[in-house]
């Protein structure tokens, strides 16, 4: 049975990855599961300099979901390389580094820095974080800016580029095309959806940042539709994510057109989820008499002709 | 740190809204240090996804117990679970209290409500017996007084309504005690944030060391999500540290109670 999939020039041993921001820098979960069984490890977003992040409270649990406004707290490129890369580079599976910046130049500079680092699997461009004032979704919700960010990073590195798109657009197709045409090797769909919650006793928003991004099982149908739409718009592979907590969820994304999937919020409550998804996917392929996971990719689209 | 399916051995009402849960957890229980916690998934919860963190109260062989108050959907669902049912638990987690060395400091423990639970193992494993100050609103909020007394510890109770022990706040008898002497004494505290803040201020005033266990909303419990961060003083300024990983126990001197401007 073949489980390996390719994201442009990057080959994953299997299609089950993790979503940036829900898996730290890998090392935190290494004692609870074998990271080398994943399709790839995707680390939390890194910019050039250290980031302190947003005031607390930073997350709030809602019905079948979670709203977060962490604010991309992180060690910056140097801190990441010093503190986390020695562990990550020992992994046998690809490591995808999620990067961001507040200017085009910063995105390109971060890409350049990681281009010089031996062993990076791919860079994922975060142009869709709803929780930071400058950068993030600012770049992901303007087609022209999106194309410029991707092109700037393309010039800065030979590494495969994955562009992580925002769900907060009227139609995703033009964004998918803009990223593809500017040199992105793959797309990651989707980031969190802008959201908030209010404490009725105090009449205050429940997040320190006032608003945040919604994730978890409640966003799955939205994410699935975005993958469906993007698959029709571009030829480059898609990593589907949004509320995946079972093999069945992952299979839906594959059928909609994703070549790989990422488990996100579920890692927080069940760290074994990615491995459970992989085992369930394997069993599903066997039950259906399929020999290659790629037979699932986009199959729901092909059904409709 | 392990993630295990643990079996409920007992889950009984202690007083009022407080319950005591005992689980069989052969890999987790023997490794627990005082002040560490377990991150528990409560299966009957459907729409509420996240695990809930609980300080580990007692350990006996392959079992550990939790003392919890029903405060929301998670703990209410937990209270309905019966012996024989199973839970997923990740633990032991976090940096716990520093157990005093033999002949070292005499511990003065300060607990608010179910904060008592986080301090029991410390009292049990401390080579020196000390005094535990416990406070609550009413008599029913004073937990495990007997257990501490059975360890040979002196328990001083305060309640805000005066229904048990001295009337007032837990910090009053603490201050009285510190006025008698501070040499060789160290404070260890767990309870609501305003109480911890008061304890930190008292420790500073009297020049005694203090370790405090912070209670912050958590999400992943293992250092990934960066939900439970608190501002901590560093050599060069301050940074957000994780209650689940660098904490929950911090030296009172490094905790900044407000985010600096």
XYZ file of C-alpha atoms in Angstrom:
566
model
C 0.000 0.000 0.000
C 1.389 3.404 -0.942
C 0.787 6.173 1.562
C 3.405 8.629 0.357
C 2.272 11.828 -1.289
C 4.116 14.679 -2.877
C 3.708 18.372 -2.282
C 5.493 19.589 -5.366
C 9.142 18.796 -4.791
C 8.570 17.638 -1.221
C 7.642 14.004 -0.641
C 5.858 13.038 2.563
C 5.988 9.428 3.799
C 2.259 9.679 4.483
C -0.384 12.393 4.170
C -0.978 13.060 7.885
C 0.784 16.181 9.170
C 0.093 18.616 11.991
C -1.063 22.221 11.840
C 1.360 25.014 12.692
C 0.753 26.433 16.151
C -0.804 23.240 17.502
C 2.387 21.216 17.753
C 4.906 23.630 19.241
C 8.359 22.798 17.916
C 7.768 19.027 17.948
C 9.898 18.352 20.990
C 7.003 18.984 23.394
C 5.077 15.994 22.012
C 8.078 13.732 21.428
C 7.537 11.993 24.761
C 3.915 11.192 23.949
C 4.190 9.968 20.363
C 6.728 8.875 17.760
C 7.139 11.950 15.553
C 8.798 9.840 12.854
C 5.435 8.250 12.101
C 3.963 11.575 10.996
C 3.852 12.720 7.382
C 5.651 15.902 8.451
C 6.180 18.038 11.519
C 5.031 21.632 11.051
C 6.339 24.073 13.639
C 4.813 27.223 15.068
C 5.183 30.455 13.094
C 8.606 32.127 13.218
C 9.474 35.697 12.333
C 12.885 37.316 12.273
C 12.856 38.518 15.889
C 11.400 37.109 19.130
C 7.697 37.801 19.686
C 6.128 38.188 23.106
C 2.565 37.486 21.994
C -0.824 38.788 23.060
C -2.161 39.531 26.545
C -4.124 36.783 28.323
C -6.681 35.205 28.216
C -5.423 33.787 24.943
C -7.874 30.984 24.272
C -11.516 30.315 24.985
C -13.363 27.054 24.557
C -16.640 27.278 22.611
C -19.119 24.666 21.369
C -17.065 22.127 19.397
C -14.273 24.606 18.964
C -11.621 26.860 20.364
C -10.959 30.533 19.740
C -7.344 31.563 20.084
C -5.447 34.817 20.035
C -1.943 33.735 21.005
C -0.281 36.380 18.867
C 2.461 34.176 17.398
C 4.647 34.203 20.507
C 7.973 32.755 19.448
C 11.755 32.799 19.721
C 12.579 34.404 16.359
C 14.830 32.821 13.727
C 18.003 32.755 15.855
C 16.247 31.494 18.971
C 14.507 28.800 16.956
C 17.741 27.611 15.339
C 19.572 27.586 18.644
C 16.885 26.067 20.812
C 14.781 23.792 18.607
C 16.636 22.983 15.394
C 19.177 20.569 16.999
C 16.259 18.293 17.916
C 14.191 18.836 14.773
C 17.046 18.084 12.409
C 17.354 14.580 13.870
C 13.838 13.654 12.678
C 13.554 11.322 9.702
C 10.342 12.969 8.454
C 10.200 16.377 6.755
C 10.147 19.435 8.984
C 8.072 22.297 7.612
C 8.822 25.693 9.087
C 5.953 28.173 9.228
C 7.267 31.709 8.692
C 5.831 35.205 8.813
C 6.837 38.824 8.848
C 5.398 42.301 9.092
C 6.868 43.440 5.765
C 7.646 41.826 2.418
C 11.330 42.253 3.177
C 11.015 40.432 6.482
C 9.209 37.467 4.907
C 11.988 37.254 2.318
C 14.729 37.595 4.925
C 13.265 34.818 7.077
C 12.981 32.620 3.972
C 16.620 33.394 3.128
C 17.770 32.493 6.645
C 16.067 29.111 6.497
C 17.318 28.524 2.965
C 20.794 28.515 4.475
C 19.829 25.912 7.090
C 20.577 22.328 6.094
C 17.671 19.892 6.291
C 14.535 22.038 6.135
C 11.711 20.234 4.300
C 9.683 23.252 3.216
C 8.584 26.699 4.311
C 4.957 27.429 5.006
C 4.069 31.084 4.496
C 1.680 32.325 7.133
C -0.244 35.087 5.411
C -3.424 34.421 7.316
C -3.034 34.799 11.088
C -5.982 36.883 12.339
C -4.338 37.798 15.658
C -1.537 40.175 14.885
C -1.762 43.846 14.070
C 0.792 43.997 11.283
C 1.482 41.150 8.896
C -0.458 37.915 8.878
C -3.924 38.133 7.369
C -3.156 41.607 6.052
C -1.118 39.863 3.320
C -3.499 36.973 2.856
C -6.663 38.919 2.118
C -5.291 41.072 -0.695
C -4.489 39.127 -3.880
C -1.817 41.533 -5.055
C 0.004 41.586 -1.699
C -0.295 37.821 -1.469
C 1.369 37.411 -4.843
C 4.127 39.817 -3.805
C 4.858 37.938 -0.564
C 5.004 34.596 -2.325
C 7.173 35.999 -5.122
C 9.543 37.652 -2.637
C 9.973 34.392 -0.756
C 10.308 32.498 -4.019
C 13.266 34.683 -4.943
C 14.779 34.212 -1.481
C 14.818 30.412 -1.317
C 14.943 27.203 -3.323
C 12.968 25.409 -0.602
C 9.453 24.240 -1.447
C 6.916 26.914 -0.461
C 3.488 26.203 0.964
C 1.154 29.179 1.208
C -1.328 29.001 4.080
C -4.500 30.770 3.015
C -7.060 32.704 5.003
C -10.675 31.505 5.026
C -11.831 35.094 5.414
C -12.267 35.885 1.713
C -15.302 35.927 -0.550
C -13.826 33.434 -3.028
C -10.664 31.473 -2.377
C -9.959 30.665 -6.038
C -8.206 33.952 -6.937
C -5.977 33.644 -3.843
C -5.133 30.064 -4.680
C -4.250 31.091 -8.240
C -2.247 34.119 -7.107
C -0.146 31.955 -4.787
C 0.379 29.283 -7.447
C 1.338 31.781 -10.144
C 3.788 33.536 -7.811
C 5.671 30.274 -7.298
C 4.040 28.513 -4.372
C 4.556 24.731 -4.587
C 1.484 23.914 -2.513
C -1.348 25.456 -0.518
C -2.395 24.947 3.093
C -6.111 25.515 3.610
C -7.254 26.881 6.037
C -6.078 29.121 8.862
C -8.462 29.979 11.724
C -11.638 31.954 11.096
C -11.987 35.398 12.782
C -14.233 35.027 15.845
C -14.928 36.183 19.385
C -16.760 35.337 22.612
C -18.164 37.618 25.327
C -18.528 36.997 29.066
C -22.121 38.033 29.823
C -21.471 38.609 33.538
C -18.730 41.157 33.005
C -19.807 42.294 29.514
C -16.187 41.896 28.417
C -14.758 39.982 25.478
C -13.302 36.697 26.708
C -9.969 37.135 24.914
C -7.262 39.587 25.920
C -6.929 40.455 22.246
C -10.742 40.944 22.051
C -10.981 38.855 18.861
C -9.300 35.663 17.791
C -9.418 32.783 15.347
C -11.866 29.886 15.522
C -10.571 26.321 15.086
C -11.700 22.821 15.938
C -14.427 20.468 14.683
C -16.942 23.295 14.223
C -14.960 24.751 11.283
C -14.510 21.482 9.384
C -17.387 21.940 6.902
C -16.115 25.438 6.053
C -12.559 24.227 5.512
C -13.744 21.318 3.400
C -15.613 23.644 1.048
C -12.578 25.908 0.693
C -10.417 22.899 -0.246
C -13.106 21.842 -2.715
C -13.094 25.271 -4.349
C -9.314 25.619 -4.427
C -8.885 22.170 -5.982
C -10.969 23.342 -8.926
C -8.891 26.498 -9.285
C -5.294 25.257 -9.180
C -3.138 22.260 -10.085
C -0.733 22.567 -7.135
C -1.304 20.198 -4.196
C -3.327 21.224 -1.159
C -2.851 20.359 2.513
C -6.346 20.335 3.985
C -6.975 21.261 7.612
C -9.725 22.496 9.863
C -11.281 20.459 12.666
C -9.843 17.068 11.747
C -10.162 14.680 14.675
C -10.683 11.300 12.992
C -9.657 9.318 9.935
C -13.132 9.929 8.502
C -12.572 13.690 8.747
C -9.213 13.360 7.008
C -10.660 11.180 4.253
C -13.305 13.825 3.538
C -10.526 16.358 2.925
C -8.678 13.955 0.627
C -11.866 13.265 -1.331
C -12.466 17.014 -1.675
C -9.035 17.400 -3.258
C -6.413 17.644 -0.527
C -3.225 15.653 -1.139
C -2.358 15.736 2.561
C -4.047 16.803 5.770
C -3.052 18.445 9.026
C -4.403 17.728 12.501
C -4.650 20.948 14.497
C -6.729 21.705 17.577
C -7.278 17.977 18.234
C -3.604 17.732 19.227
C -4.439 19.861 22.261
C -7.012 17.436 23.624
C -5.802 14.157 22.132
C -2.115 14.144 21.173
C -2.473 10.683 19.618
C -4.910 12.018 16.989
C -2.458 12.184 14.044
C -1.424 8.560 14.579
C -5.048 7.477 15.038
C -5.933 9.257 11.792
C -3.094 7.497 9.984
C -4.117 4.049 11.309
C -7.737 4.710 10.365
C -6.749 5.884 6.899
C -4.735 2.712 6.327
C -7.695 0.570 7.454
C -10.054 2.507 5.184
C -7.869 1.967 2.136
C -7.725 -1.756 2.919
C -11.473 -1.981 3.367
C -12.027 -0.230 0.041
C -9.468 -2.406 -1.707
C -7.336 0.604 -2.629
C -3.578 0.336 -2.907
C -2.608 3.987 -3.080
C -3.814 6.882 -0.953
C -3.551 9.121 -4.001
C -6.576 7.313 -5.419
C -8.650 9.218 -2.854
C -7.382 12.685 -3.758
C -10.171 14.668 -5.362
C -12.272 11.519 -5.859
C -15.456 13.304 -4.768
C -14.837 15.888 -7.487
C -14.227 13.244 -10.142
C -17.444 11.468 -9.122
C -19.365 14.547 -10.175
C -17.466 14.538 -13.476
C 5.126 12.336 31.224
C 2.713 9.653 30.015
C -0.675 9.607 28.356
C -2.623 6.722 29.831
C -6.130 5.381 30.071
C -6.742 5.363 33.815
C -9.516 3.489 35.628
C -11.709 5.160 38.212
C -11.552 3.381 41.569
C -13.628 5.909 43.522
C -15.339 9.233 42.814
C -17.088 10.452 45.913
C -18.473 13.666 47.292
C -16.180 15.078 49.944
C -18.235 18.028 51.152
C -20.731 20.275 49.364
C -19.435 20.736 45.788
C -16.098 18.986 46.375
C -15.307 15.503 45.116
C -12.429 13.076 45.565
C -11.462 11.001 42.530
C -9.133 8.022 42.852
C -7.723 6.400 39.712
C -5.429 3.509 38.943
C -2.520 4.905 36.911
C 0.502 2.593 37.200
C 2.840 4.637 35.012
C 1.850 8.093 36.244
C 1.315 7.674 39.998
C 4.810 6.517 41.060
C 6.437 9.467 39.260
C 4.423 12.307 40.745
C 6.316 15.101 42.506
C 4.529 17.414 44.962
C 2.707 20.218 43.145
C 2.498 18.484 39.765
C -0.756 18.052 37.898
C -2.632 15.692 35.595
C -4.426 16.792 32.437
C -7.635 14.831 32.199
C -10.033 14.234 29.323
C -13.593 13.783 30.497
C -15.318 11.492 27.981
C -18.973 12.476 28.618
C -18.210 15.984 27.381
C -19.132 16.245 23.754
C -19.052 19.875 22.704
C -16.383 20.847 25.241
C -13.218 19.521 23.705
C -10.399 20.368 26.040
C -8.790 18.448 28.847
C -9.002 19.833 32.385
C -5.913 20.232 34.606
C -6.044 19.043 38.238
C -3.387 19.154 40.931
C -2.518 15.688 42.127
C -3.672 15.318 45.721
C -2.450 11.957 47.018
C -0.436 9.074 45.631
C -0.561 5.492 46.917
C 1.255 2.778 44.988
C -0.214 2.718 41.487
C -3.038 5.118 42.269
C -3.375 8.863 42.497
C -6.262 11.003 43.626
C -7.623 14.418 42.766
C -9.726 16.757 44.845
C -11.967 18.873 42.666
C -14.835 21.304 42.941
C -17.726 21.226 40.485
C -17.401 24.615 38.861
C -18.544 24.021 35.260
C -19.562 21.508 32.643
C -16.268 19.616 32.800
C -16.187 18.999 36.524
C -19.953 18.362 36.639
C -19.589 15.635 34.016
C -16.607 14.244 35.919
C -18.665 14.090 39.118
C -21.179 11.824 37.371
C -18.566 9.227 36.427
C -18.525 5.916 38.304
C -15.892 3.416 39.439
C -14.814 1.121 36.614
C -15.138 3.854 33.991
C -11.986 5.172 32.352
C -10.442 8.550 31.620
C -7.464 9.625 29.561
C -4.871 11.350 31.726
C -1.577 12.963 30.786
C 0.838 13.324 33.667
C 2.639 14.005 35.797
C 3.023 17.508 34.369
C 4.746 20.743 35.309
C 7.396 21.839 37.784
C 6.275 21.153 41.333
C 7.342 22.417 44.754
C 10.910 22.049 46.014
C 10.752 19.560 48.848
C 12.847 20.949 51.752
C 16.085 19.091 52.489
C 16.385 17.205 55.773
C 17.259 19.748 58.431
C 16.473 22.534 55.958
C 13.615 25.018 55.981
C 10.475 24.527 57.990
C 7.562 24.777 55.572
C 4.616 27.030 56.195
C 1.876 26.019 53.783
C -0.854 28.440 52.752
C -3.951 27.071 51.047
C -7.142 28.568 49.748
C -10.023 26.141 49.209
C -9.028 23.185 47.049
C -5.507 24.610 46.870
C -5.034 22.256 49.860
C -4.949 19.369 47.377
C -1.767 20.605 45.690
C 0.056 20.866 49.019
C -0.634 17.450 50.527
C 2.259 15.559 48.904
C 4.643 18.313 49.927
C 3.512 18.010 53.542
C 3.832 14.244 53.337
C 7.317 14.275 51.836
C 8.796 17.170 53.778
C 11.359 15.928 56.312
C 10.329 18.756 58.646
C 6.764 19.151 59.814
C 5.403 22.641 59.644
C 2.164 24.541 59.864
C -0.574 24.612 57.258
C -2.789 27.686 57.066
C -6.014 26.984 55.258
C -8.734 29.444 54.411
C -12.119 29.389 52.731
C -15.416 31.237 52.601
C -17.359 28.777 54.719
C -16.803 25.586 56.694
C -17.527 23.420 53.613
C -14.635 25.045 51.752
C -12.104 23.713 54.251
C -10.837 20.441 52.856
C -8.636 17.608 54.088
C -7.926 19.124 57.487
C -7.912 15.596 58.913
C -5.378 14.305 56.350
C -2.877 17.022 57.253
C -3.476 16.492 60.971
C -2.797 12.782 60.467
C 0.615 13.673 59.031
C 1.303 15.376 62.332
C 0.975 18.872 60.939
C -0.581 21.758 62.787
C -3.598 23.035 60.831
C -4.829 26.607 61.353
C -8.196 27.261 59.822
C -9.785 30.555 58.851
C -13.203 31.094 57.291
C -14.591 34.362 56.020
C -17.925 33.763 57.758
C -16.351 32.456 60.942
C -18.224 29.145 60.695
C -14.996 27.234 61.335
C -11.691 28.289 62.874
C -10.734 31.933 63.074
C -12.905 34.468 61.213
C -11.108 36.282 58.407
C -8.551 35.657 55.694
C -5.898 32.970 55.674
C -3.166 35.609 55.529
C -3.992 36.977 59.009
C -2.727 33.994 61.058
C 0.164 33.691 58.583
C 1.304 37.243 59.359
C 0.917 36.594 63.085
C 3.084 33.511 62.762
C 5.770 35.308 60.736
C 5.926 38.077 63.353
C 7.024 35.369 65.809
C 9.985 34.574 63.592
C 11.086 34.092 60.013
C 14.438 32.365 60.280
C 14.585 29.006 58.544
C 11.020 29.234 57.319
C 9.702 29.032 53.780
C 6.216 29.599 52.396
C 4.477 27.308 49.909
C 1.096 28.421 48.636
C -1.721 27.305 46.385
C -5.112 28.942 46.013
C -6.936 31.754 44.259
C -4.786 34.384 42.554
C -5.617 37.256 44.989
C -4.519 35.034 47.878
C -1.275 34.098 46.091
C -0.575 37.715 45.395
C -1.094 38.555 49.071
C 1.212 35.696 50.079
C 3.897 36.930 47.667
C 3.652 40.417 49.162
C 3.882 39.056 52.715
C 6.902 36.931 51.764
C 8.628 40.001 50.400
C 7.745 42.095 53.455
C 9.112 39.499 55.869
C 12.021 38.494 53.664
C 11.082 34.813 53.588
C 11.344 32.640 50.472
C 8.073 31.530 48.905
C 6.966 29.155 46.174
C 3.498 29.635 44.754
C 1.430 27.419 42.496
C -0.436 29.443 39.883
C -3.816 28.468 38.526
C -4.298 29.634 34.930
C -6.723 28.479 32.247
C -4.954 25.818 30.195
C -5.463 24.254 26.849
C -2.825 21.659 25.851
C -1.097 21.288 29.264
C 2.229 20.302 27.695
C 3.726 23.608 26.589
C 2.539 23.779 23.015
C -0.372 26.192 22.792
C 0.952 29.099 24.921
C -2.446 29.736 26.520
C -1.447 29.602 30.186
C 1.382 32.130 30.081
C 2.180 34.526 32.933
C 4.636 37.452 32.963
C 7.850 36.364 34.693
C 10.819 38.550 35.641
C 14.077 37.620 33.910
C 17.663 38.879 34.100
C 17.003 41.260 31.227
C 13.373 42.254 31.767
C 10.385 39.950 31.559
C 8.902 37.237 29.408
C 5.762 35.146 29.217
C 6.350 31.697 30.698
C 4.015 28.738 30.612
C 2.172 27.767 33.793
C 1.983 24.180 32.480
C 5.687 23.773 31.761
C 7.877 26.308 33.594
C 5.203 26.278 36.353
C 2.710 25.787 37.885
C 5.056 26.433 40.820
C 7.132 29.606 40.601
C 9.409 31.434 43.020
C 7.154 34.243 44.271
C 9.852 36.845 43.594
C 9.821 36.356 39.809
C 6.068 36.499 39.304
C 4.928 39.835 37.896
C 1.275 40.241 38.720
C 0.645 42.759 35.970
C 2.076 42.916 32.480
C 4.636 45.757 32.556
C 3.819 48.788 30.391
